[in-house]
CSV table of C-alpha atoms in Angstrom, one decimal:
chain,number,residue,atom,x,y,z
Y,15,MET,CA,11.2,3.3,-31.8
Y,16,TYR,CA,13.4,2.1,-29.0
Y,17,TYR,CA,15.9,4.1,-27.0
Y,18,TYR,CA,18.3,2.4,-24.7
Y,19,ILE,CA,19.9,4.0,-21.6
Y,20,TYR,CA,22.9,2.2,-20.2
Y,21,ASP,CA,23.9,3.0,-16.6
Y,22,GLU,CA,27.5,4.0,-15.9
Y,23,PHE,CA,28.3,0.7,-14.1
Y,24,THR,CA,27.4,-1.4,-17.1
Y,25,GLN,CA,30.5,-0.2,-18.8
Y,26,GLU,CA,32.7,-2.2,-16.4
Y,27,ASP,CA,34.5,-5.2,-18.0
Y,28,LYS,CA,32.6,-7.8,-16.0
Y,29,TYR,CA,29.3,-6.8,-17.9
Y,30,GLU,CA,30.9,-6.8,-21.3
Y,31,LYS,CA,30.0,-10.3,-22.3
Y,32,GLU,CA,26.4,-10.1,-21.0
Y,33,LEU,CA,25.9,-6.8,-22.8
Y,34,LEU,CA,27.1,-8.3,-26.0
Y,35,LYS,CA,24.6,-11.2,-25.6
Y,36,ILE,CA,21.8,-8.7,-24.9
Y,37,GLU,CA,22.6,-6.6,-28.0
Y,38,ASN,CA,22.7,-9.7,-30.2
Y,39,ARG,CA,19.4,-10.9,-28.9
Y,40,LEU,CA,17.8,-7.5,-29.4
Y,41,SER,CA,19.1,-7.5,-32.9
Y,42,ASP,CA,17.6,-11.0,-33.6
Y,43,LEU,CA,14.3,-9.7,-32.2
Y,44,GLY,CA,14.4,-6.6,-34.3
Y,45,LEU,CA,14.4,-4.3,-31.3
Y,46,LEU,CA,17.6,-2.4,-31.8
Y,47,GLY,CA,17.6,1.4,-31.3
Y,48,ASN,CA,19.8,4.3,-30.3
Y,49,ILE,CA,22.0,3.9,-27.2
Y,50,ALA,CA,22.9,6.5,-24.6
Y,51,ARG,CA,25.4,5.9,-21.8
Y,52,LEU,CA,25.0,7.7,-18.5
Y,53,ALA,CA,28.1,9.2,-17.0
Y,54,LEU,CA,28.9,11.4,-14.0
Y,55,PHE,CA,28.1,14.7,-15.6
Y,56,LYS,CA,25.5,13.5,-18.1
Y,57,GLN,CA,21.9,13.6,-17.1
Y,58,ALA,CA,19.4,11.2,-18.7
Y,59,ASP,CA,16.7,13.9,-18.9
Y,60,GLU,CA,18.5,15.8,-21.6
Y,61,PHE,CA,19.0,12.7,-23.8
Y,62,ILE,CA,15.5,11.5,-23.5
Y,63,ARG,CA,13.8,14.9,-24.2
Y,64,GLU,CA,16.1,15.2,-27.3
Y,65,GLU,CA,15.1,11.8,-28.5
Y,66,VAL,CA,11.4,12.4,-27.9
Y,67,ARG,CA,11.6,15.3,-30.4
Y,68,ARG,CA,13.0,12.7,-32.9
Y,69,GLY,CA,10.1,10.4,-32.4
Y,70,VAL,CA,11.2,7.9,-29.7
Y,71,THR,CA,8.2,6.2,-28.0
Y,72,THR,CA,9.9,3.5,-25.8
Y,73,VAL,CA,12.7,4.0,-23.4
Y,74,VAL,CA,14.5,0.9,-22.1
Y,75,VAL,CA,16.8,1.1,-19.1
Y,76,VAL,CA,19.8,-1.3,-18.9
Y,77,GLY,CA,20.8,-1.2,-15.2
Y,78,ASN,CA,19.3,-1.6,-11.8
Y,79,ASP,CA,16.8,0.1,-9.4
Y,80,LYS,CA,19.0,3.2,-9.1
Y,81,THR,CA,19.0,3.6,-12.9
Y,82,ILE,CA,15.2,3.5,-13.0
Y,83,TYR,CA,15.0,6.1,-10.2
Y,84,LYS,CA,17.2,8.5,-12.3
Y,85,ILE,CA,15.0,8.5,-15.4
Y,86,LEU,CA,11.5,7.8,-14.0
Y,87,ASP,CA,10.4,11.5,-13.8
Y,88,VAL,CA,11.2,12.3,-17.4
Y,89,VAL,CA,9.7,9.1,-18.7
Y,90,ALA,CA,6.4,9.7,-16.9
Y,91,GLU,CA,6.3,13.4,-17.9
Y,92,GLU,CA,6.9,12.6,-21.6
Y,93,LYS,CA,4.3,9.7,-21.4
Y,94,LEU,CA,6.8,7.2,-22.9
Y,95,LEU,CA,6.6,3.5,-22.7
Y,96,PHE,CA,9.1,2.2,-20.2
Y,97,GLY,CA,11.1,-1.1,-20.3
Y,98,ILE,CA,13.8,-2.6,-18.2
Y,99,ILE,CA,16.7,-5.0,-18.9
Y,100,PRO,CA,18.0,-5.7,-15.4
Y,101,LEU,CA,21.7,-6.0,-15.0
Y,102,GLY,CA,23.9,-6.0,-11.9
Y,103,PRO,CA,22.9,-6.0,-8.3
Y,104,GLU,CA,19.7,-4.6,-6.6
Y,105,ASN,CA,17.0,-5.4,-9.2
Y,106,PHE,CA,14.0,-5.6,-6.9
Y,107,LEU,CA,11.8,-3.4,-9.1
Y,108,ALA,CA,12.4,-5.4,-12.2
Y,109,GLN,CA,11.7,-8.6,-10.2
Y,110,SER,CA,8.4,-7.1,-8.9
Y,111,LEU,CA,7.5,-6.3,-12.5
Y,112,GLY,CA,8.2,-9.8,-13.5
Y,113,ILE,CA,11.2,-9.1,-15.7
Y,114,PRO,CA,14.0,-11.6,-15.6
Y,115,GLU,CA,17.6,-10.6,-15.5
Y,116,GLY,CA,20.0,-10.3,-18.4
Y,117,VAL,CA,19.3,-11.7,-21.9
Y,118,ALA,CA,16.0,-13.3,-20.9
Y,119,ALA,CA,14.6,-9.7,-20.4
Y,120,CYS,CA,14.9,-9.2,-24.2
Y,121,ASP,CA,12.1,-11.7,-24.8
Y,122,THR,CA,9.9,-10.0,-22.2
Y,123,LEU,CA,10.5,-6.8,-24.1
Y,124,SER,CA,9.6,-8.4,-27.3
Y,125,ALA,CA,6.4,-9.9,-25.8
Y,126,ARG,CA,5.4,-6.3,-25.1
Y,127,MET,CA,2.9,-6.9,-22.3
Y,128,ILE,CA,2.0,-3.3,-21.3
Y,129,GLN,CA,0.4,-2.1,-18.0
Y,130,THR,CA,-0.4,1.4,-17.0
Y,131,ILE,CA,0.3,1.9,-13.4
Y,132,ASP,CA,0.2,4.6,-10.7
Y,133,THR,CA,3.3,6.3,-9.5
Y,134,GLY,CA,4.0,7.9,-6.2
Y,135,ILE,CA,5.6,11.3,-5.7
Y,136,LEU,CA,7.8,11.8,-2.6
Y,137,ASN,CA,8.9,15.4,-2.1
Y,138,GLY,CA,8.6,16.1,-5.8
Y,139,LYS,CA,10.4,13.0,-7.0
Y,140,ARG,CA,8.6,9.9,-8.4
Y,141,PHE,CA,8.8,6.4,-7.2
Y,142,ILE,CA,7.3,3.2,-8.5
Y,143,ALA,CA,7.0,0.7,-5.7
Y,144,GLU,CA,7.2,2.0,-2.2
Y,145,VAL,CA,8.7,4.4,0.4
Y,146,HIS,CA,10.0,2.6,3.5
Y,147,ILE,CA,10.8,4.3,6.8
Y,148,PRO,CA,12.5,1.9,9.3
Y,149,GLU,CA,11.8,1.8,13.0
Y,150,THR,CA,10.9,5.3,14.2
Y,151,ILE,CA,8.0,7.3,15.6
Y,152,VAL,CA,6.4,9.6,13.1
Y,153,GLU,CA,3.1,11.4,12.7
Y,154,ILE,CA,1.2,10.8,9.5
Y,155,THR,CA,-1.3,13.5,8.4
Y,156,CYS,CA,-3.8,11.9,5.9
Y,157,ALA,CA,-5.5,14.0,3.3
Y,158,ASP,CA,-5.3,17.0,5.7
Y,159,ASN,CA,-8.3,15.5,7.6
Y,160,TYR,CA,-6.9,13.3,10.3
Y,161,ARG,CA,-3.6,12.3,12.0
Y,162,VAL,CA,-2.3,8.8,12.6
Y,163,LYS,CA,0.3,8.2,15.3
Y,164,PRO,CA,1.9,4.9,16.2
Y,165,GLN,CA,2.2,4.7,20.0
Y,166,LYS,CA,5.6,3.0,19.8
Y,167,LYS,CA,8.4,2.8,17.3
Y,168,GLY,CA,7.3,1.1,14.1
Y,169,THR,CA,8.0,0.8,10.4
Y,170,VAL,CA,6.0,2.9,8.0
Y,171,GLU,CA,5.6,1.9,4.3
Y,172,VAL,CA,3.7,3.8,1.7
Y,173,ARG,CA,3.2,1.3,-1.1
Y,174,ASN,CA,2.1,1.5,-4.7
Y,175,PHE,CA,2.8,-2.2,-4.9
Y,176,SER,CA,4.8,-4.5,-2.6
Y,177,PHE,CA,8.3,-5.7,-3.5
Y,178,TRP,CA,7.8,-8.8,-1.4
Y,179,LYS,CA,5.6,-11.8,-1.7
Y,180,ASP,CA,6.2,-13.9,1.4
Y,181,GLU,CA,3.4,-15.5,3.3
Y,182,GLN,CA,2.4,-12.6,5.5
Y,183,GLU,CA,3.0,-9.8,3.0
Y,184,SER,CA,1.0,-11.6,0.3
Y,185,LEU,CA,-2.0,-10.8,2.4
Y,186,LEU,CA,-1.2,-7.1,2.0
Y,187,LEU,CA,-0.7,-7.0,-1.8
Y,188,SER,CA,-1.3,-3.5,-3.0
Y,189,ASN,CA,-2.9,-2.7,-6.4
Y,190,PRO,CA,-0.8,-0.3,-8.5
Y,191,CYS,CA,-3.7,0.6,-10.7
Y,192,ASP,CA,-6.3,1.7,-8.2
Y,193,GLY,CA,-5.3,5.4,-7.8
Y,194,PHE,CA,-4.4,4.8,-4.1
Y,195,LEU,CA,-1.2,4.3,-2.1
Y,196,GLU,CA,-1.4,1.9,0.8
Y,197,THR,CA,0.1,3.2,4.0
Y,198,VAL,CA,1.1,0.2,6.1
Y,199,ILE,CA,2.2,0.8,9.7
Y,200,LYS,CA,3.7,-2.1,11.7
Y,201,VAL,CA,3.9,-1.6,15.5
Y,202,ASP,CA,5.0,-4.1,18.1
Y,203,TYR,CA,2.3,-3.6,20.8
Y,204,SER,CA,3.2,-6.6,23.0
Y,205,LYS,CA,4.3,-6.0,26.6
Y,206,LYS,CA,8.0,-6.8,27.1
Y,207,TRP,CA,8.4,-10.0,29.0
Y,208,TRP,CA,10.7,-12.9,28.7
Y,209,PHE,CA,9.5,-15.7,26.4
Y,210,LYS,CA,6.4,-13.7,25.4
Y,211,LYS,CA,5.6,-13.9,21.8
Y,212,LYS,CA,5.9,-10.7,19.8
Y,213,LYS,CA,2.6,-9.2,18.7
Y,214,THR,CA,2.6,-6.9,15.7
Y,215,GLY,CA,-0.3,-4.7,14.7
Y,216,ILE,CA,-0.5,-4.0,11.0
Y,217,THR,CA,-2.4,-0.8,10.2
Y,218,ARG,CA,-3.5,-0.3,6.6
Y,219,LEU,CA,-4.8,3.0,5.2
Y,220,PRO,CA,-5.5,3.5,1.5
Y,221,LEU,CA,-4.6,7.2,0.8
Y,222,GLN,CA,-4.1,9.5,-2.1
Y,223,THR,CA,-2.0,12.1,-0.2
Y,224,CYS,CA,-0.3,12.1,3.1
Y,225,THR,CA,2.5,14.0,5.0
Y,226,ILE,CA,4.9,12.2,7.3
Y,227,ARG,CA,6.5,14.3,9.9
Y,228,SER,CA,9.2,13.6,12.5
Y,229,PRO,CA,10.7,15.8,15.2
Y,230,LYS,CA,14.2,14.8,13.9
Y,231,PRO,CA,15.3,14.0,10.4
Y,232,VAL,CA,14.8,10.4,9.5
Y,233,ILE,CA,15.9,8.2,6.6
Y,234,ALA,CA,13.4,7.0,4.1
Y,235,PHE,CA,14.1,4.6,1.2
Y,236,ALA,CA,12.2,5.3,-2.0
Y,237,ASP,CA,12.6,2.3,-4.3
Y,238,GLY,CA,15.9,1.7,-2.5
Y,239,LYS,CA,17.1,5.3,-2.8
Y,240,GLU,CA,18.0,6.9,0.6
Y,241,ILE,CA,16.4,10.2,1.4
Y,242,GLN,CA,16.8,12.1,4.7
Y,243,SER,CA,14.3,14.6,5.9
Y,244,ALA,CA,12.0,15.6,8.8
Y,245,ARG,CA,9.0,15.9,6.5
Y,246,PHE,CA,7.9,13.7,3.6
Y,247,ASP,CA,5.0,14.9,1.3
Y,248,ILE,CA,3.7,11.9,-0.6
Y,249,SER,CA,1.0,11.7,-3.2
Y,250,VAL,CA,-0.2,9.4,-5.9
Y,251,ASP,CA,-0.2,10.2,-9.7
Y,252,PRO,CA,-2.9,7.8,-11.0
Y,253,LEU,CA,-2.1,5.8,-14.1
Y,254,SER,CA,0.9,7.9,-15.0
Y,255,LEU,CA,3.4,5.3,-16.2
Y,256,ARG,CA,3.1,2.7,-19.0
Y,257,VAL,CA,5.5,-0.1,-18.3
Y,258,ILE,CA,6.4,-3.4,-20.0
Y,259,ILE,CA,5.8,-6.2,-17.5
Y,260,GLY,CA,6.4,-9.9,-17.3
Y,261,LYS,CA,4.4,-12.9,-16.3
Y,262,GLU,CA,5.9,-13.2,-12.8
Y,263,ARG,CA,4.9,-9.8,-11.6
Y,264,VAL,CA,3.7,-9.4,-8.0
Y,265,PHE,CA,0.4,-7.6,-8.9
X,25,MET,CA,-14.6,-11.4,12.5
X,26,PHE,CA,-13.5,-14.0,15.1
X,27,ARG,CA,-10.0,-14.4,13.7
X,28,SER,CA,-7.3,-16.4,15.4
X,29,GLN,CA,-4.9,-14.4,17.6
X,30,GLU,CA,-2.1,-14.4,15.0
X,31,GLU,CA,-4.3,-13.2,12.2
X,32,LYS,CA,-6.3,-10.8,14.3
X,33,ASN,CA,-4.6,-7.8,12.8
X,34,ILE,CA,-3.9,-9.2,9.4
X,35,HIS,CA,-6.1,-8.2,6.6
X,36,THR,CA,-7.3,-11.0,4.3
X,37,LYS,CA,-7.2,-10.7,0.5
X,38,LYS,CA,-8.8,-7.4,-0.6
X,39,GLU,CA,-11.8,-7.7,-2.8
X,40,GLU,CA,-11.3,-6.1,-6.1
X,41,GLY,CA,-12.3,-2.4,-6.2
X,42,LYS,CA,-12.9,-2.1,-2.4
X,43,GLN,CA,-10.6,0.0,-0.2
X,44,GLU,CA,-10.5,-1.6,3.3
X,45,THR,CA,-9.0,0.3,6.2
X,46,ILE,CA,-7.5,-1.4,9.3
X,47,ILE,CA,-6.5,0.6,12.4
X,48,ALA,CA,-4.5,-2.0,14.4
X,49,GLN,CA,-3.5,-2.0,18.1
X,50,GLY,CA,-0.7,0.3,18.9
X,51,VAL,CA,-1.9,3.1,16.6
X,52,SER,CA,-4.1,6.1,17.4
X,53,VAL,CA,-6.1,8.2,15.0
X,54,GLU,CA,-7.2,11.8,15.6
X,55,GLY,CA,-9.4,14.0,13.5
X,56,ASP,CA,-12.2,13.5,10.9
X,57,PHE,CA,-11.8,10.0,9.6
X,58,HIS,CA,-13.8,9.3,6.4
X,59,SER,CA,-13.7,6.1,4.4
X,60,LYS,CA,-15.5,4.7,1.4
X,61,GLY,CA,-14.8,1.1,2.2
X,62,ASN,CA,-15.0,-1.3,5.2
X,63,VAL,CA,-13.2,-0.3,8.3
X,64,PHE,CA,-11.7,-2.5,11.0
X,65,ILE,CA,-10.6,-0.9,14.3
X,66,GLU,CA,-8.5,-2.4,17.0
X,67,GLY,CA,-6.7,0.8,18.0
X,68,ASP,CA,-7.7,4.3,19.3
X,69,VAL,CA,-9.8,6.8,17.4
X,70,SER,CA,-10.9,10.2,18.5
X,71,GLY,CA,-12.7,12.9,16.6
X,72,SER,CA,-15.3,11.6,14.1
X,73,LEU,CA,-15.6,8.4,12.1
X,74,HIS,CA,-17.6,8.1,9.0
X,75,THR,CA,-17.7,5.1,6.6
X,76,GLU,CA,-19.9,4.4,3.6
X,77,LYS,CA,-19.7,0.7,4.2
X,78,ASP,CA,-19.3,-1.6,7.3
X,79,LEU,CA,-17.6,-0.9,10.5
X,80,HIS,CA,-16.1,-3.5,12.8
X,81,VAL,CA,-14.8,-2.3,16.2
X,82,GLY,CA,-12.7,-4.9,17.9
X,83,GLU,CA,-12.4,-5.8,21.6
X,84,GLN,CA,-9.2,-3.8,22.1
X,85,ALA,CA,-10.5,-0.7,20.3
X,86,SER,CA,-11.3,2.6,22.1
X,87,ILE,CA,-13.3,5.2,20.2
X,88,ARG,CA,-14.1,8.7,21.4
X,89,ALA,CA,-16.0,9.8,18.3
X,90,ASN,CA,-19.4,10.0,16.7
X,91,ILE,CA,-19.8,7.2,14.3
X,92,VAL,CA,-21.7,7.0,11.0
X,93,ALA,CA,-21.7,3.7,9.1
X,94,GLN,CA,-23.8,1.5,6.8
X,95,ASN,CA,-23.7,-1.5,9.2
X,96,ALA,CA,-21.6,-1.9,12.4
X,97,LEU,CA,-20.4,-4.6,14.7
X,98,ILE,CA,-19.1,-3.3,18.0
X,99,ALA,CA,-17.0,-5.3,20.5
X,100,GLY,CA,-15.0,-2.6,22.1
X,101,ARG,CA,-15.4,0.8,23.8
X,102,VAL,CA,-17.2,3.7,22.2
X,103,GLU,CA,-17.9,7.1,23.7
X,104,GLY,CA,-20.0,8.9,21.2
X,105,ASN,CA,-23.2,8.7,19.2
X,106,ILE,CA,-23.6,5.9,16.7
X,107,GLN,CA,-25.7,6.3,13.6
X,108,VAL,CA,-26.1,3.2,11.4
X,109,LYS,CA,-28.4,2.9,8.4
X,110,GLY,CA,-28.6,-0.8,8.5
X,111,SER,CA,-27.9,-3.2,11.3
X,112,LEU,CA,-26.1,-2.6,14.5
X,113,GLN,CA,-24.6,-5.6,16.4
X,114,LEU,CA,-23.4,-5.1,19.9
X,115,GLU,CA,-21.2,-7.9,21.3
X,116,SER,CA,-20.9,-8.9,24.9
X,117,SER,CA,-17.6,-7.1,25.4
X,118,CYS,CA,-18.8,-3.7,24.2
X,119,ILE,CA,-19.1,-0.6,26.3
X,120,ILE,CA,-21.2,2.1,24.7
X,121,GLN,CA,-21.6,5.6,26.2
X,122,GLY,CA,-23.8,7.5,23.8
X,123,ASP,CA,-27.0,7.4,21.7
X,124,MET,CA,-27.6,4.9,18.9
X,125,SER,CA,-29.8,4.8,15.9
X,126,ALA,CA,-30.2,1.9,13.5
X,127,ALA,CA,-32.7,0.0,11.4
X,128,ALA,CA,-32.0,-3.2,13.3
X,129,VAL,CA,-30.2,-3.8,16.6
X,130,SER,CA,-28.8,-7.0,18.0
X,131,ILE,CA,-27.5,-6.9,21.6
X,132,SER,CA,-25.5,-9.8,23.2
X,133,SER,CA,-25.7,-10.6,26.8
X,134,GLY,CA,-23.1,-8.7,28.8
X,135,ALA,CA,-23.0,-5.6,26.5
X,136,PHE,CA,-22.8,-2.4,28.6
X,137,ILE,CA,-25.0,0.4,27.1
X,138,ASN,CA,-25.5,3.9,28.5
X,139,GLY,CA,-27.6,5.8,26.1
X,140,LYS,CA,-30.7,5.9,24.0
X,141,ILE,CA,-31.5,3.5,21.1
X,142,SER,CA,-33.7,4.8,18.3
X,143,MET,CA,-35.0,2.5,15.5
X,144,GLY,CA,-37.4,4.7,13.6
X,145,GLU,CA,-40.7,3.2,12.5
X,146,ARG,CA,-41.1,-0.5,13.0
X,147,ASP,CA,-40.7,-2.6,9.8
X,148,ASP,CA,-40.5,-6.3,10.8
X,149,ALA,CA,-39.7,-7.5,7.3
X,150,GLN,CA,-36.9,-4.9,6.8
X,151,ALA,CA,-35.4,-5.6,10.2
X,152,GLU,CA,-35.5,-9.3,9.7
X,153,LYS,CA,-33.9,-9.0,6.3
X,154,LEU,CA,-31.1,-6.7,7.5
X,155,LEU,CA,-30.3,-8.9,10.5
X,156,SER,CA,-30.2,-12.1,8.5
X,157,GLU,CA,-28.0,-10.4,5.8
X,158,THR,CA,-25.5,-9.3,8.4
X,159,LYS,CA,-25.4,-12.7,10.1
X,160,ASN,CA,-24.8,-14.4,6.7
X,161,ASN,CA,-22.0,-12.0,5.8
X,162,PHE,CA,-20.2,-12.5,9.1
X,163,GLN,CA,-20.7,-16.3,8.9
X,164,GLU,CA,-19.2,-16.4,5.4
X,165,GLN,CA,-16.2,-14.4,6.7
X,166,LYS,CA,-15.8,-16.8,9.6
X,167,GLN,CA,-15.9,-19.8,7.2
X,168,GLU,CA,-13.3,-18.2,4.9
X,169,GLU,CA,-11.0,-17.6,7.9
X,170,LEU,CA,-11.4,-21.2,9.1
X,171,VAL,CA,-10.6,-22.5,5.6
X,172,GLU,CA,-7.5,-20.3,5.4
X,173,ALA,CA,-6.4,-21.3,8.8
């Protein structure tokens, strides 16, 4: 039984035609179900828990990465099957899972290719893909056993799987089903000199838990959502999310 | 092992089911480091270093720790004792201050060693087998890198 959660922004006029096409296609495929619309004072958690009591087994989000971030915790806790129909801007997560935008996503939903993947937990809140901390100097304590410190400013990423698949990053593809999060630290260690080529060291640590500390609060992006703190506690929850995926996924 | 300058710190496609760790230049590690997979080090490590698989210490690496590994190839600086169950390969650029124990040892001309080397009881067949296995593994890696380049 399907349950559709529409994000607030999908109720704008510019998405009306696309939504109509999506609903028609879902009807043709026999995938219609109840619909809930998120609003400023309406939390998705309440809707979903209520519907679980009525027998819902699949929750489908109609929206973007921010919509997914809002409902991820409750979907994983209730062990529901999770689907996405990407609409609007910033759909990197859906892209990484191989789900096309708009009406085409309905056919992916119908194909029902299911994968159980790990999720990460950052300061008590779940994320699917990665936590990204831009250029800064932080200290990473790994599994309470050892500390890793970049000697210069660098970017830190804690990945369940990678959003991107360009030439260099493809060499660092992470596996979202291995029970580990890959901590990737990129530091420019070249000496500053005119015309000298930049040299970047890429450190890679497979971890299950880590703590990232900074003397001052820094901004981290968890699946695109901005979080500011001086301390980030990150852990993996192995095989905690069942998700419908497409053929063009990055893992 | 002998990767091009650009790829020196880039990890090649991970084999399924194996967790590889890379400590690149520009990063330092302090504490008890334990890994279940292969470890490649080009940065600084202090404390202790334990891996259940193979260890590769690059030319730029500096390690102030006791090391335990299955097999090891060392091209950088190590201050501490090294305990290897299989084969230990010391490259010409390595500087070792500490004792070593291994089933098979290979030392390149130019390596600087200040410590004791223990090899246990002599077993020619075992030592031969370990050395040739290690050489084959590194040669295969080198060929893969050349093909990818």
